[in-house]
């Protein structure tokens, strides 16, 4: 089945984003015409989800290169460098952002042999290729993970790791979608995901568009459903996975993983290799974004807490690898010891790239 929406698209002189802050009430696309607008879109979660942030970063950099005012290579290089640094400073946790920035930086550095017009076109082609690759990777993740889900399962997910968090198809929702498309009768329980309600606003919207049965619950209902035997599997996405398999994802994921362990329910993470950060040995080293407390004290601009109350808005938490039954990547399903399997996957990937 075709995706019922397009998360991000290069349009020649601008980037088109589906504005995720307006969902589900309004399905509106915004045109991003410069780097400032892309930085703002990433920070405000107009575009969000680790792989989608990576693609947005690459396209934002390509746009910055296209619009660069400098005409000699040396001056262009420092302007380009500044663009990359500004994009890299938008959000700290999703490693796909830095992976994408590095890929664009390396490409520019490697091509001192071509003129600026050619380089700009090359950078655009690279960003567009990353969008296509991401969609294909998600389909591969779906194919690798679909057998983890059995006919009749109800699968709980947290936040949104669907087509809207990627260039299309999704990671955790990609696995669910692949199982559904294989004819399995499954249903999904979507945590609402306070404070920004990605589960309520985005995951349930996306699953309804795909015709996959979904029930929305407040975050604090997950334990009660597990206790009643109503959840058979949990699958979530990730923003950054350390070498040992510790996985950072939307705040509340860790609580779900602890609950799943207590109830003997397998807890899976689905993510492409670009989400795995082998330079960080364990989850302790993953930088965690802290956002404006106003996102906690207000919902859609309406105050729900007393004026002046202290509020804490930690955007991600880290699930220790001991709680994770498997990490579904485009190269297979890794299990503990994760580091060894990740190393094998990275090797296979580099062999594929070299051939
Ligand atoms: O703050 P967000 O909405 O960008 O957080 C997104 C998540 O936590 C997703 O689960 C994660 O990025 C995986 S997306 C395939």
Short mmCIF file of C-alpha atoms and ligand atoms in Angstrom, two decimals:
data_model
loop_
_atom_site.label_atom_id
_atom_site.label_comp_id
_atom_site.label_asym_id
_atom_site.label_seq_id
_atom_site.Cartn_x
_atom_site.Cartn_y
_atom_site.Cartn_z
CA UNK A 1 0.00 0.00 0.00
CA UNK A 2 1.19 3.51 -0.88
CA UNK A 3 1.94 5.90 2.00
CA UNK A 4 -1.12 8.08 2.57
CA UNK A 5 1.12 11.17 3.03
CA UNK A 6 4.61 12.44 2.23
CA UNK A 7 6.68 13.41 5.29
CA UNK A 8 9.41 15.34 3.47
CA UNK A 9 10.14 16.13 -0.15
CA UNK A 10 12.76 18.10 -2.10
CA UNK A 11 10.99 20.50 -4.48
CA UNK A 12 13.85 22.00 -6.50
CA UNK A 13 14.21 25.33 -4.67
CA UNK A 14 12.50 24.47 -1.38
CA UNK A 15 11.61 21.55 0.90
CA UNK A 16 8.04 20.51 1.52
CA UNK A 17 7.20 19.24 5.01
CA UNK A 18 3.95 17.91 6.37
CA UNK A 19 3.49 20.14 9.45
CA UNK A 20 3.22 17.53 12.23
CA UNK A 21 2.40 20.15 14.88
CA UNK A 22 -1.02 20.62 13.26
CA UNK A 23 -2.04 16.96 13.09
CA UNK A 24 -4.59 15.50 13.30
CA UNK A 25 -6.77 18.62 12.97
CA UNK A 26 -5.10 20.02 9.87
CA UNK A 27 -3.13 18.22 7.17
CA UNK A 28 -1.04 21.10 5.88
CA UNK A 29 2.29 21.23 4.08
CA UNK A 30 4.82 24.00 4.68
CA UNK A 31 7.52 25.24 2.31
CA UNK A 32 11.01 25.51 3.85
CA UNK A 33 13.02 28.07 1.86
CA UNK A 34 16.12 28.63 3.99
CA UNK A 35 18.27 27.17 6.76
CA UNK A 36 16.65 29.32 9.49
CA UNK A 37 13.25 27.91 8.59
CA UNK A 38 14.60 24.33 8.64
CA UNK A 39 16.25 24.83 12.07
CA UNK A 40 12.98 26.20 13.39
CA UNK A 41 10.99 23.30 11.87
CA UNK A 42 13.26 20.70 13.49
CA UNK A 43 13.20 22.48 16.88
CA UNK A 44 9.42 22.91 16.90
CA UNK A 45 8.83 19.30 15.75
CA UNK A 46 7.19 20.33 12.47
CA UNK A 47 9.41 17.48 11.29
CA UNK A 48 10.33 14.95 13.94
CA UNK A 49 11.40 11.35 14.58
CA UNK A 50 15.07 10.38 14.32
CA UNK A 51 15.29 9.20 10.67
CA UNK A 52 13.08 12.06 9.41
CA UNK A 53 15.24 14.56 11.31
CA UNK A 54 18.29 13.05 9.54
CA UNK A 55 16.73 13.53 6.11
CA UNK A 56 15.54 17.03 7.04
CA UNK A 57 19.07 17.91 8.17
CA UNK A 58 20.59 16.70 4.89
CA UNK A 59 18.01 18.57 2.81
CA UNK A 60 18.43 21.70 4.96
CA UNK A 61 22.17 21.59 4.32
CA UNK A 62 21.61 21.08 0.59
CA UNK A 63 19.30 24.10 0.60
CA UNK A 64 21.91 26.12 2.50
CA UNK A 65 24.51 25.16 -0.12
CA UNK A 66 22.16 26.05 -2.97
CA UNK A 67 21.45 29.47 -1.46
CA UNK A 68 25.08 30.14 -0.47
CA UNK A 69 26.16 33.67 -1.34
CA UNK A 70 29.91 32.96 -1.51
CA UNK A 71 31.35 32.20 -4.93
CA UNK A 72 34.93 31.15 -4.23
CA UNK A 73 35.51 27.70 -2.81
CA UNK A 74 37.27 28.71 0.38
CA UNK A 75 34.59 31.21 1.38
CA UNK A 76 31.88 28.74 0.37
CA UNK A 77 33.48 26.10 2.59
CA UNK A 78 33.26 28.30 5.68
CA UNK A 79 29.66 29.32 4.86
CA UNK A 80 28.81 25.63 4.34
CA UNK A 81 30.49 24.72 7.61
CA UNK A 82 28.40 27.27 9.45
CA UNK A 83 25.20 25.88 7.91
CA UNK A 84 26.17 22.37 9.04
CA UNK A 85 26.90 23.59 12.58
CA UNK A 86 23.57 25.43 12.83
CA UNK A 87 21.62 22.38 11.68
CA UNK A 88 23.61 20.14 14.07
CA UNK A 89 22.68 22.40 17.02
CA UNK A 90 18.89 21.98 16.60
CA UNK A 91 18.28 18.85 18.70
CA UNK A 92 20.79 16.77 20.70
CA UNK A 93 19.45 13.22 21.06
CA UNK A 94 18.63 11.75 17.63
CA UNK A 95 22.01 10.63 16.31
CA UNK A 96 20.61 10.45 12.76
CA UNK A 97 20.89 14.24 12.72
CA UNK A 98 24.67 14.15 13.27
CA UNK A 99 25.05 11.13 10.97
CA UNK A 100 23.38 13.11 8.17
CA UNK A 101 25.39 16.29 8.84
CA UNK A 102 28.64 14.28 8.76
CA UNK A 103 27.67 12.55 5.53
CA UNK A 104 27.02 15.92 3.84
CA UNK A 105 30.20 17.45 5.30
CA UNK A 106 32.35 14.52 4.14
CA UNK A 107 30.89 14.66 0.64
CA UNK A 108 31.67 18.35 0.32
CA UNK A 109 35.22 17.87 1.65
CA UNK A 110 35.86 14.95 -0.69
CA UNK A 111 34.96 16.91 -3.83
CA UNK A 112 37.47 19.75 -4.00
CA UNK A 113 37.92 18.72 -7.66
CA UNK A 114 34.57 20.04 -8.94
CA UNK A 115 33.21 23.58 -9.30
CA UNK A 116 30.61 25.05 -6.95
CA UNK A 117 27.68 24.59 -9.34
CA UNK A 118 28.48 20.89 -9.65
CA UNK A 119 29.05 20.56 -5.90
CA UNK A 120 25.68 22.11 -5.08
CA UNK A 121 23.93 19.67 -7.43
CA UNK A 122 25.85 16.77 -5.89
CA UNK A 123 24.80 17.79 -2.37
CA UNK A 124 21.17 18.03 -3.48
CA UNK A 125 21.35 14.58 -5.09
CA UNK A 126 22.84 13.15 -1.90
CA UNK A 127 20.06 14.57 0.29
CA UNK A 128 17.38 13.31 -2.09
CA UNK A 129 19.09 9.89 -2.17
CA UNK A 130 19.03 9.80 1.65
CA UNK A 131 15.27 10.28 1.58
CA UNK A 132 14.84 7.37 -0.86
CA UNK A 133 17.29 5.18 1.09
CA UNK A 134 15.47 5.82 4.34
CA UNK A 135 12.14 4.66 2.95
CA UNK A 136 13.81 1.51 1.53
CA UNK A 137 15.57 0.83 4.86
CA UNK A 138 12.27 1.05 6.71
CA UNK A 139 10.74 -1.52 4.37
CA UNK A 140 13.71 -3.80 5.06
CA UNK A 141 13.27 -3.29 8.82
CA UNK A 142 9.62 -4.25 8.37
CA UNK A 143 10.56 -7.42 6.50
CA UNK A 144 13.17 -8.36 9.14
CA UNK A 145 10.81 -7.82 12.05
CA UNK A 146 7.40 -8.94 10.83
CA UNK A 147 7.76 -12.53 12.09
CA UNK A 148 8.21 -11.29 15.65
CA UNK A 149 4.53 -10.42 15.56
CA UNK A 150 2.05 -13.29 15.55
CA UNK A 151 -1.44 -13.59 14.21
CA UNK A 152 -3.84 -12.29 16.86
CA UNK A 153 -1.26 -10.15 18.71
CA UNK A 154 -2.04 -6.80 20.23
CA UNK A 155 1.11 -4.69 20.03
CA UNK A 156 1.76 -1.68 22.22
CA UNK A 157 3.82 1.22 20.89
CA UNK A 158 4.98 4.48 22.43
CA UNK A 159 5.39 7.83 20.64
CA UNK A 160 5.49 7.72 16.84
CA UNK A 161 7.99 5.61 14.92
CA UNK A 162 5.95 5.53 11.73
CA UNK A 163 6.07 6.98 8.23
CA UNK A 164 5.92 10.44 9.76
CA UNK A 165 9.06 9.83 11.82
CA UNK A 166 10.95 8.62 8.75
CA UNK A 167 10.90 9.28 5.02
CA UNK A 168 8.08 6.73 4.85
CA UNK A 169 6.83 3.34 6.11
CA UNK A 170 8.34 3.72 9.58
CA UNK A 171 10.52 1.61 11.86
CA UNK A 172 8.41 0.25 14.75
CA UNK A 173 5.22 0.97 12.81
CA UNK A 174 6.98 -0.44 9.72
CA UNK A 175 7.30 -3.81 11.52
CA UNK A 176 3.64 -3.63 12.52
CA UNK A 177 2.66 -2.61 9.00
CA UNK A 178 4.67 -5.44 7.40
CA UNK A 179 3.00 -7.99 9.71
CA UNK A 180 -0.41 -6.54 8.86
CA UNK A 181 0.33 -6.53 5.12
CA UNK A 182 1.40 -10.20 5.46
CA UNK A 183 -2.20 -10.94 6.48
CA UNK A 184 -1.77 -11.21 10.26
CA UNK A 185 -4.79 -10.10 12.23
CA UNK A 186 -3.19 -7.69 14.65
CA UNK A 187 -4.14 -4.58 16.53
CA UNK A 188 -2.16 -1.77 18.07
CA UNK A 189 -2.39 0.01 21.40
CA UNK A 190 -0.94 3.49 21.12
CA UNK A 191 0.27 5.33 24.23
CA UNK A 192 -0.82 8.96 24.01
CA UNK A 193 2.80 10.06 24.78
CA UNK A 194 2.59 13.13 26.95
CA UNK A 195 3.62 15.89 26.87
CA UNK A 196 3.45 16.42 23.10
CA UNK A 197 1.00 13.58 22.41
CA UNK A 198 2.74 12.07 19.39
CA UNK A 199 0.85 8.80 20.04
CA UNK A 200 -2.56 10.47 20.24
CA UNK A 201 -2.05 13.00 17.48
CA UNK A 202 0.20 11.17 15.03
CA UNK A 203 0.43 7.39 15.58
CA UNK A 204 -3.32 6.87 15.84
CA UNK A 205 -3.87 9.15 12.80
CA UNK A 206 -1.29 7.26 10.76
CA UNK A 207 -2.60 3.80 11.71
CA UNK A 208 -6.18 4.81 10.97
CA UNK A 209 -5.10 6.04 7.53
CA UNK A 210 -3.49 2.62 6.94
CA UNK A 211 -6.57 0.75 8.16
CA UNK A 212 -4.68 -0.93 11.01
CA UNK A 213 -6.89 -1.32 14.12
CA UNK A 214 -5.67 1.00 16.87
CA UNK A 215 -6.78 1.85 20.40
CA UNK A 216 -5.48 4.99 22.04
CA UNK A 217 -4.70 4.91 25.78
CA UNK A 218 -3.41 7.41 28.31
CA UNK A 219 0.22 6.56 29.11
CA UNK A 220 -0.71 5.39 32.61
CA UNK A 221 -3.02 2.65 31.26
CA UNK A 222 -0.27 0.45 29.77
CA UNK A 223 0.40 -1.46 33.02
CA UNK A 224 -3.26 -2.26 33.60
CA UNK A 225 -3.63 -3.62 30.06
CA UNK A 226 -0.53 -5.79 30.47
CA UNK A 227 -1.86 -7.08 33.81
CA UNK A 228 -5.08 -8.10 32.06
CA UNK A 229 -3.16 -10.04 29.39
CA UNK A 230 -4.24 -7.62 26.67
CA UNK A 231 -0.73 -6.86 25.28
CA UNK A 232 1.41 -9.57 23.62
CA UNK A 233 4.33 -7.49 22.28
CA UNK A 234 5.81 -4.02 22.66
CA UNK A 235 7.69 -2.35 19.82
CA UNK A 236 9.11 1.17 19.78
CA UNK A 237 11.59 3.22 17.75
CA UNK A 238 14.82 4.81 19.00
CA UNK A 239 16.64 8.12 18.75
CA UNK A 240 20.07 6.78 19.60
CA UNK A 241 21.29 3.31 20.51
CA UNK A 242 24.60 2.92 22.34
CA UNK A 243 27.08 0.18 21.39
CA UNK A 244 25.83 -2.09 24.19
CA UNK A 245 22.19 -1.83 22.97
CA UNK A 246 20.94 0.71 25.55
CA UNK A 247 18.31 2.66 23.61
CA UNK A 248 17.15 6.27 23.99
CA UNK A 249 13.59 6.90 22.90
CA UNK A 250 10.71 9.20 23.82
CA UNK A 251 10.22 9.80 27.55
CA UNK A 252 8.07 7.03 29.03
CA UNK A 253 9.62 4.25 26.94
CA UNK A 254 11.71 3.05 29.88
CA UNK A 255 8.62 2.74 32.10
CA UNK A 256 6.92 0.66 29.40
CA UNK A 257 10.00 -1.59 29.13
CA UNK A 258 10.05 -2.18 32.91
CA UNK A 259 6.34 -3.00 32.85
CA UNK A 260 6.85 -5.37 29.91
CA UNK A 261 9.67 -7.18 31.73
CA UNK A 262 7.54 -7.60 34.87
CA UNK A 263 4.71 -9.08 32.80
CA UNK A 264 6.97 -11.30 30.64
CA UNK A 265 6.08 -9.44 27.43
CA UNK A 266 8.81 -9.17 24.75
CA UNK A 267 9.97 -5.56 24.28
CA UNK A 268 11.49 -4.76 20.86
CA UNK A 269 13.19 -1.71 19.41
CA UNK A 270 13.25 -1.07 15.64
CA UNK A 271 15.80 1.30 14.08
CA UNK A 272 18.18 1.61 11.14
CA UNK A 273 21.95 1.30 11.64
CA UNK A 274 22.16 5.10 11.33
CA UNK A 275 20.53 5.25 14.80
CA UNK A 276 23.28 3.12 16.37
CA UNK A 277 26.13 5.16 17.84
CA UNK A 278 29.08 2.82 18.32
CA UNK A 279 31.14 5.71 19.72
CA UNK A 280 29.03 5.68 22.89
CA UNK A 281 29.67 2.51 24.93
CA UNK A 282 26.48 2.66 27.02
CA UNK A 283 23.28 4.64 27.47
CA UNK A 284 24.82 6.85 30.19
CA UNK A 285 26.65 8.75 27.44
CA UNK A 286 23.59 9.59 25.33
CA UNK A 287 22.78 13.32 25.43
CA UNK A 288 19.17 13.81 26.47
CA UNK A 289 17.16 16.80 25.28
CA UNK A 290 15.35 18.89 27.86
CA UNK A 291 12.59 21.05 26.41
CA UNK A 292 10.54 24.04 27.51
CA UNK A 293 8.51 23.25 30.68
CA UNK A 294 5.63 25.04 28.99
CA UNK A 295 5.07 21.86 26.96
CA UNK A 296 4.16 20.20 30.29
CA UNK A 297 2.11 23.00 31.82
CA UNK A 298 0.14 23.60 28.62
CA UNK A 299 -1.64 21.42 26.06
CA UNK A 300 -2.07 22.99 22.63
CA UNK A 301 -1.47 26.41 24.18
CA UNK A 302 -4.04 25.92 26.98
CA UNK A 303 -2.71 26.07 30.54
CA UNK A 304 -3.46 22.89 32.56
CA UNK A 305 -1.28 23.64 35.62
CA UNK A 306 -1.14 26.55 38.06
CA UNK A 307 0.76 29.58 36.87
CA UNK A 308 4.29 29.51 38.31
CA UNK A 309 4.48 25.77 39.10
CA UNK A 310 7.86 24.13 38.49
CA UNK A 311 7.68 21.60 35.66
CA UNK A 312 10.29 19.27 34.20
CA UNK A 313 10.35 18.32 30.53
CA UNK A 314 12.93 15.62 29.83
CA UNK A 315 12.18 14.59 26.25
CA UNK A 316 13.83 11.14 26.15
CA UNK A 317 14.81 8.29 28.45
CA UNK A 318 17.18 5.36 28.09
CA UNK A 319 16.00 1.75 28.18
CA UNK A 320 18.81 -0.53 29.39
CA UNK A 321 19.61 -3.31 26.89
CA UNK A 322 18.80 -5.99 29.49
CA UNK A 323 15.13 -5.07 29.05
CA UNK A 324 15.27 -5.37 25.25
CA UNK A 325 14.42 -8.73 23.67
CA UNK A 326 15.63 -7.68 20.22
CA UNK A 327 16.65 -4.68 18.11
CA UNK A 328 15.26 -4.90 14.59
CA UNK A 329 17.56 -3.33 12.00
CA UNK A 330 17.66 -3.49 8.20
CA UNK A 331 20.30 -6.23 8.57
CA UNK A 332 18.46 -8.49 11.02
CA UNK A 333 17.23 -8.73 14.59
CA UNK A 334 20.07 -8.21 17.07
CA UNK A 335 19.94 -9.64 20.56
CA UNK A 336 22.23 -9.53 23.59
CA UNK A 337 25.28 -9.26 23.29
CA UNK A 338 24.25 -6.44 20.97
CA UNK A 339 27.68 -4.96 20.37
CA UNK A 340 28.94 -8.09 18.58
CA UNK A 341 25.90 -8.29 16.32
CA UNK A 342 26.00 -4.56 15.54
CA UNK A 343 29.67 -4.91 14.53
CA UNK A 344 28.70 -7.73 12.12
CA UNK A 345 25.90 -5.63 10.63
CA UNK A 346 28.20 -2.62 10.12
CA UNK A 347 30.74 -4.89 8.43
CA UNK A 348 28.10 -6.33 6.08
CA UNK A 349 26.93 -2.81 5.30
CA UNK A 350 30.44 -1.60 4.44
CA UNK A 351 31.00 -4.71 2.29
CA UNK A 352 27.77 -4.00 0.44
CA UNK A 353 28.72 -0.34 -0.08
CA UNK A 354 32.18 -1.34 -1.37
CA UNK A 355 30.84 -3.89 -3.88
O1 LIG B 1 10.52 14.21 19.97
P1 LIG B 1 10.24 13.32 18.79
O2 LIG B 1 8.81 13.32 18.40
O3 LIG B 1 11.17 13.61 17.62
O4 LIG B 1 10.60 11.87 19.31
C1 LIG B 1 10.48 10.79 18.42
C2 LIG B 1 10.70 9.47 19.03
O5 LIG B 1 10.98 9.34 20.19
C3 LIG B 1 10.65 8.29 18.10
O6 LIG B 1 10.18 7.16 18.77
C4 LIG B 1 12.06 8.00 17.55
O7 LIG B 1 12.63 9.15 17.00
C5 LIG B 1 12.06 6.91 16.55
S1 LIG B 1 11.41 7.43 15.01
C6 LIG B 1 11.46 6.17 13.90
#
